[in-house]
Amino acid sequence: MARGELRIYLGAAPGVGKTYTMLEEAHRRAGRGTDVVVALVETHGREHTAAMVGDLEIVPRRTVTYRGARFTEMDVDAVLARRPEVAVVDELAHTNVPGCRNDKRWQDVRDLLDAGISVLTTVNVQHLESLNDVVARITGVGQRETVPDAVVRTAEQVELVDMTPEALRRRMAHGNIYRPEKVDAALGNYFRTGNLTALRELALLWLAEQVEDQLDRYRSDHDIDATWETRERVVVALTGGPEGDTLIRRAARIADRTKGADLLAVHVTRNDGLAGADPAQLARQRLLVESLGGSYHQVAGTDIPAAVLEFARGVNATQIVLGASRRGRIAQLFTAGVGVTTIARSGTIDVHLVTHEHAGRGRRRGPIPPALSRSRRLAGILTVLLGLPLLTALLKTGPSLSLTNDILLFLAAVVGVALIGGLWPALLAAIGGSLLLNWYFTPPVGRFTIAEAQNLLALAIFVVVAVAVSWVVDTAARRTRQAAQAGADAQTLATVAGSVLRGQRPLAALLDRLRETFALDSVTLVDDGTVVAGVGQPVCGRPADADIAVRVDAHLTMLIKGPTRPASDRRILEAFAAQAAVALRQERLATEAAAARPLAEANKLRTALLAAVSHDLRTPLASAKAAIAGLRSTEVQFDEDDRGELLATADESLDRLDRLVANLLDMSRLQAGALGVAVVELGAEEVVPRALDDLGPPSRTVIVHVPDDLPALHADPGLLERVLVNLLANALRYSPAGHPPMITGSSHGDSVELRVIDHGAGIPSDRWDEVFLPFQRLGDRDNHTGVGLGLALSRGLTEAMGGTLTPEETPGGGLTMVLALPTSAAG
């Protein structure tokens, strides 16, 4: 059975028209004869959206009872039994009520797709898992419902339903999205122009990335190597030389000319891994690339132009930045060089050949270390000085051989010398052997002349073969030594990396491991003369006080005290220094992040406070003002009943405003530690009735079981009354009809527990701590009801009186808040 196709309508914010557009597509498909059903559509009271459903077949929803409340969800089993060609499923980001087939709606959609049913669905950008935290920082509103990005990426089609912020705000103002009483708060908070612009850009960028992935898959499936200039991508090729910084900055400026362009740096290493660039230089250049917003890549290859072009075509690059050759003029006469070769092969990719101060100066290479040890080279020279005369004497005194045999014997001697002493002793043997052959064995004997041309050719071949063999043997020995050194370096770096990753402080672990590996006295990292980290004997921070000073960049230097290290260890020390710089940067970033976290939390609190105040204080104030304005109006005559109702509305609104302001002030006093607490003895049977009176008429639905013989409490009467009012108001809000909340009292040792019990939907135990955070409204279907300070303030006031406030699960469903206060005996 073929899997169904998924089509997603992506929007930047609620109200842009995702559901409407999805239903339009459903009608188009139905008009073409496709079997289409509406599995679930959320109209949210929008008339135009509801009318758009039209005559489409609707699969009835499933009713689920959970903790005394009734909810409706999509009936997946009914849709599967109906087996339409296309199912319309609105709001992909949704958590189903416990008891449904799946926990998440996107899992329901997956089941439909697996059954061969195509699905049309909708999702907003703030519900994408990868962007959820970004949207929360922009808007100040967190979204609990998320969809994994991988689910959305599996869609065959993702269509952006777009609308300008101004048009969306007009729709909001006309009442086409939210109910009129919510419009002002929405326009002043989530639907601000800046928020909508940012969300729109996020949606466009996210969709652009998905389009880019689809394009890459298409090019790969169709074996397309040519560059398609759909997006600027600038590749800068790095050799690890000193010109790298200039090239990176030049490439970054080229990329900055086009908004959204990508910067990629690539370094080509040799396939054999034995020779390469300075690792410290590459590490520094990698940091520079990443600081400019680019990415660093490393590929292997022997043909550098081919490797660079292959990488560039693989990432669909449009431009390549290369440095002018550092080779001298003589070297450039023999080979064209990487830059010229790359330009010749680049095809449609633009190549920038950037000059720099090191161009044409030649590659400064250090002296090539000998392949063999000094003792072996001396042994080779000694073999030449003793072996060649001995071989000559044996050939002169022994049986007479042909010149060809004599040459072969001398050639064997040269090979033996090469194996023992390397290149230079072998060259000495080749020269000496050719002279001895000429003097003793080539006619005319006893003279450095050659009578026959074939003898001249034989001696010439002898010299060429001897030199070639000597060179091959020496190169093999050098490669063997390089391989051993590279293996040792890799093992050392791997060991250090492991210890650093396992450590709590990477920088200290790295320096300590370096000191142990090379048996050093101390290793110190200095930033502009100031010691930032070190292990072992302290160093004052001056390079003169150290045995080895490794410069990391313009500011950082690693100072080393200890035994003198061979020159071959310099590269690995520089690699350690570069990694130490990275570790230092990470530690500093972590420190800055830790310092910024309280500021971010404070900013989040301020944002939430402003959002809450802008709506929750404005609503009762507007109601009171409207009621008083009506009473003062001379254009309308009210009877006594109407005047009484207006006065009651104004009184209730002002009471609500007073409670909100009091909660906000108390919360600020709690956070500032300036809340005054006057603890006295009082009875629970005294304070509970006052709290019920403060609640107003709804208090009649609260069941009270507080015994009169409870021990006296040690609490502040006003604060305790405030706590009980908040807890009871919260319980009344979430209690279903026919199941009123209850307050009970009991004594336990030196404390009295007052329990406020409701039988609502409850809150999962793993989220109990969240209900005590300011401005949280967990479980509210109406996200604009209440400031969300009640429980946070209640816990703070309770703890200020020396008590505790903890949640428990109500047997049979619901939430119980346990208020425990010390008795007068305990106080």
CSV table of N, CA, C and O in Angstrom, one decimal, residues 428-477:
chain,number,residue,atom,x,y,z
A,428,LEU,N,77.6,9.7,-1.8
A,428,LEU,CA,79.0,9.6,-1.8
A,428,LEU,C,79.5,8.2,-2.3
A,428,LEU,O,80.5,8.2,-3.1
A,429,ALA,N,78.8,7.2,-2.0
A,429,ALA,CA,79.1,5.9,-2.5
A,429,ALA,C,79.0,5.8,-4.0
A,429,ALA,O,79.8,5.2,-4.7
A,430,ALA,N,77.9,6.4,-4.6
A,430,ALA,CA,77.7,6.4,-6.0
A,430,ALA,C,78.9,7.2,-6.7
A,430,ALA,O,79.4,6.7,-7.8
A,431,ILE,N,79.2,8.3,-6.2
A,431,ILE,CA,80.3,9.1,-6.8
A,431,ILE,C,81.7,8.3,-6.7
A,431,ILE,O,82.4,8.2,-7.7
A,432,GLY,N,81.9,7.8,-5.5
A,432,GLY,CA,83.2,7.1,-5.3
A,432,GLY,C,83.2,5.8,-6.1
A,432,GLY,O,84.3,5.5,-6.7
A,433,GLY,N,82.1,5.1,-6.2
A,433,GLY,CA,82.1,3.9,-6.9
A,433,GLY,C,82.3,4.1,-8.4
A,433,GLY,O,83.0,3.3,-9.1
A,434,SER,N,81.7,5.2,-9.0
A,434,SER,CA,81.9,5.5,-10.4
A,434,SER,C,83.4,5.9,-10.7
A,434,SER,O,83.9,5.5,-11.7
A,435,LEU,N,84.0,6.6,-9.7
A,435,LEU,CA,85.4,6.9,-9.9
A,435,LEU,C,86.3,5.6,-9.9
A,435,LEU,O,87.2,5.4,-10.7
A,436,LEU,N,86.0,4.7,-8.9
A,436,LEU,CA,86.8,3.5,-8.8
A,436,LEU,C,86.6,2.6,-10.0
A,436,LEU,O,87.5,2.0,-10.5
A,437,LEU,N,85.3,2.5,-10.5
A,437,LEU,CA,85.1,1.7,-11.7
A,437,LEU,C,85.8,2.3,-12.9
A,437,LEU,O,86.4,1.6,-13.7
A,438,ASN,N,85.8,3.6,-13.0
A,438,ASN,CA,86.5,4.2,-14.1
A,438,ASN,C,88.0,4.0,-14.1
A,438,ASN,O,88.7,3.7,-15.1
A,439,TRP,N,88.6,4.1,-12.9
A,439,TRP,CA,90.1,4.0,-12.7
A,439,TRP,C,90.6,2.6,-12.9
A,439,TRP,O,91.6,2.3,-13.5
A,440,TYR,N,89.9,1.6,-12.2
A,440,TYR,CA,90.4,0.3,-12.1
A,440,TYR,C,89.8,-0.7,-13.1
A,440,TYR,O,90.4,-1.8,-13.4
A,441,PHE,N,88.6,-0.5,-13.6
A,441,PHE,CA,87.9,-1.5,-14.4
A,441,PHE,C,87.5,-1.1,-15.8
A,441,PHE,O,87.1,-1.9,-16.6
A,442,THR,N,87.6,0.2,-16.1
A,442,THR,CA,87.1,0.6,-17.4
A,442,THR,C,88.3,1.0,-18.3
A,442,THR,O,89.2,1.8,-17.9
A,443,PRO,N,88.5,0.3,-19.4
A,443,PRO,CA,89.6,0.6,-20.3
A,443,PRO,C,89.6,2.0,-20.8
A,443,PRO,O,88.5,2.5,-21.1
A,444,PRO,N,90.7,2.7,-20.9
A,444,PRO,CA,92.0,2.3,-20.4
A,444,PRO,C,92.2,2.3,-18.9
A,444,PRO,O,91.8,3.4,-18.3
A,445,VAL,N,92.6,1.2,-18.3
A,445,VAL,CA,92.7,1.1,-16.8
A,445,VAL,C,93.8,2.0,-16.4
A,445,VAL,O,94.9,2.2,-17.0
A,446,GLY,N,93.6,2.7,-15.1
A,446,GLY,CA,94.6,3.5,-14.6
A,446,GLY,C,94.5,5.0,-15.0
A,446,GLY,O,95.3,5.8,-14.7
A,447,ARG,N,93.5,5.3,-15.8
A,447,ARG,CA,93.2,6.6,-16.3
A,447,ARG,C,91.7,6.9,-16.2
A,447,ARG,O,90.9,6.1,-16.3
A,448,PHE,N,91.4,8.2,-15.9
A,448,PHE,CA,90.0,8.6,-15.8
A,448,PHE,C,89.5,9.0,-17.2
A,448,PHE,O,89.0,10.1,-17.5
A,449,THR,N,89.6,8.0,-18.1
A,449,THR,CA,89.0,8.2,-19.4
A,449,THR,C,88.3,6.9,-19.8
A,449,THR,O,88.6,5.8,-19.2
A,450,ILE,N,87.4,7.0,-20.7
A,450,ILE,CA,86.7,5.8,-21.2
A,450,ILE,C,86.8,5.7,-22.7
A,450,ILE,O,86.5,6.6,-23.4
A,451,ALA,N,87.3,4.5,-23.1
A,451,ALA,CA,87.6,4.4,-24.6
A,451,ALA,C,86.4,4.0,-25.4
A,451,ALA,O,86.2,4.4,-26.5
A,452,GLU,N,85.5,3.2,-24.8
A,452,GLU,CA,84.3,2.7,-25.5
A,452,GLU,C,83.0,3.4,-25.1
A,452,GLU,O,82.8,3.6,-23.9
A,453,ALA,N,82.2,3.7,-26.0
A,453,ALA,CA,80.9,4.4,-25.7
A,453,ALA,C,80.0,3.5,-24.8
A,453,ALA,O,79.3,4.1,-23.9
A,454,GLN,N,80.0,2.2,-25.0
A,454,GLN,CA,79.1,1.4,-24.2
A,454,GLN,C,79.5,1.4,-22.8
A,454,GLN,O,78.7,1.3,-21.9
A,455,ASN,N,80.8,1.5,-22.5
A,455,ASN,CA,81.3,1.6,-21.1
A,455,ASN,C,80.9,2.9,-20.5
A,455,ASN,O,80.5,3.0,-19.3
A,456,LEU,N,80.9,4.0,-21.3
A,456,LEU,CA,80.4,5.3,-20.8
A,456,LEU,C,78.9,5.2,-20.4
A,456,LEU,O,78.5,5.7,-19.4
A,457,LEU,N,78.2,4.5,-21.3
A,457,LEU,CA,76.7,4.4,-21.1
A,457,LEU,C,76.5,3.5,-19.8
A,457,LEU,O,75.6,3.9,-19.0
A,458,ALA,N,77.3,2.5,-19.6
A,458,ALA,CA,77.1,1.6,-18.4
A,458,ALA,C,77.4,2.4,-17.2
A,458,ALA,O,76.7,2.3,-16.2
A,459,LEU,N,78.5,3.2,-17.2
A,459,LEU,CA,78.8,4.0,-16.0
A,459,LEU,C,77.7,5.1,-15.7
A,459,LEU,O,77.3,5.3,-14.6
A,460,ALA,N,77.2,5.7,-16.8
A,460,ALA,CA,76.1,6.7,-16.6
A,460,ALA,C,74.9,6.1,-16.0
A,460,ALA,O,74.3,6.6,-15.1
A,461,ILE,N,74.5,4.9,-16.5
A,461,ILE,CA,73.4,4.2,-15.9
A,461,ILE,C,73.6,3.8,-14.5
A,461,ILE,O,72.7,3.9,-13.6
A,462,PHE,N,74.8,3.4,-14.2
A,462,PHE,CA,75.2,3.1,-12.8
A,462,PHE,C,75.0,4.3,-11.9
A,462,PHE,O,74.3,4.2,-10.8
A,463,VAL,N,75.4,5.5,-12.3
A,463,VAL,CA,75.3,6.7,-11.5
A,463,VAL,C,73.8,7.0,-11.3
A,463,VAL,O,73.3,7.3,-10.2
A,464,VAL,N,73.0,7.0,-12.4
A,464,VAL,CA,71.6,7.4,-12.3
A,464,VAL,C,70.9,6.4,-11.4
A,464,VAL,O,70.1,6.8,-10.6
A,465,VAL,N,71.1,5.1,-11.6
A,465,VAL,CA,70.4,4.1,-10.8
A,465,VAL,C,70.8,4.3,-9.3
A,465,VAL,O,69.9,4.2,-8.4
A,466,ALA,N,72.1,4.5,-9.1
A,466,ALA,CA,72.5,4.6,-7.7
A,466,ALA,C,71.9,5.8,-7.0
A,466,ALA,O,71.4,5.7,-5.9
A,467,VAL,N,71.8,6.9,-7.7
A,467,VAL,CA,71.2,8.1,-7.2
A,467,VAL,C,69.7,7.9,-6.9
A,467,VAL,O,69.1,8.3,-5.9
A,468,ALA,N,69.0,7.3,-7.9
A,468,ALA,CA,67.6,7.1,-7.8
A,468,ALA,C,67.2,6.1,-6.6
A,468,ALA,O,66.3,6.4,-5.8
A,469,VAL,N,68.0,5.1,-6.5
A,469,VAL,CA,67.8,4.1,-5.4
A,469,VAL,C,68.0,4.8,-4.1
A,469,VAL,O,67.3,4.6,-3.1
A,470,SER,N,69.1,5.6,-4.0
A,470,SER,CA,69.4,6.3,-2.8
A,470,SER,C,68.3,7.2,-2.4
A,470,SER,O,67.9,7.3,-1.2
A,471,TRP,N,67.7,7.9,-3.4
A,471,TRP,CA,66.6,8.9,-3.1
A,471,TRP,C,65.4,8.1,-2.6
A,471,TRP,O,64.7,8.6,-1.7
A,472,VAL,N,65.0,7.0,-3.3
A,472,VAL,CA,63.9,6.3,-2.9
A,472,VAL,C,64.0,5.7,-1.4
A,472,VAL,O,63.1,5.8,-0.6
A,473,VAL,N,65.2,5.2,-1.1
A,473,VAL,CA,65.4,4.6,0.2
A,473,VAL,C,65.3,5.7,1.2
A,473,VAL,O,64.7,5.6,2.3
A,474,ASP,N,65.9,6.9,0.9
A,474,ASP,CA,65.9,8.0,1.9
A,474,ASP,C,64.4,8.5,2.1
A,474,ASP,O,64.0,8.8,3.2
A,475,THR,N,63.7,8.6,1.0
A,475,THR,CA,62.3,9.1,1.1
A,475,THR,C,61.5,8.1,1.9
A,475,THR,O,60.6,8.5,2.7
A,476,ALA,N,61.6,6.8,1.7
A,476,ALA,CA,60.9,5.8,2.4
A,476,ALA,C,61.2,5.9,3.9
A,476,ALA,O,60.3,5.8,4.8
A,477,ALA,N,62.5,6.1,4.2
A,477,ALA,CA,62.8,6.2,5.6
A,477,ALA,C,62.2,7.5,6.3
A,477,ALA,O,61.7,7.5,7.4
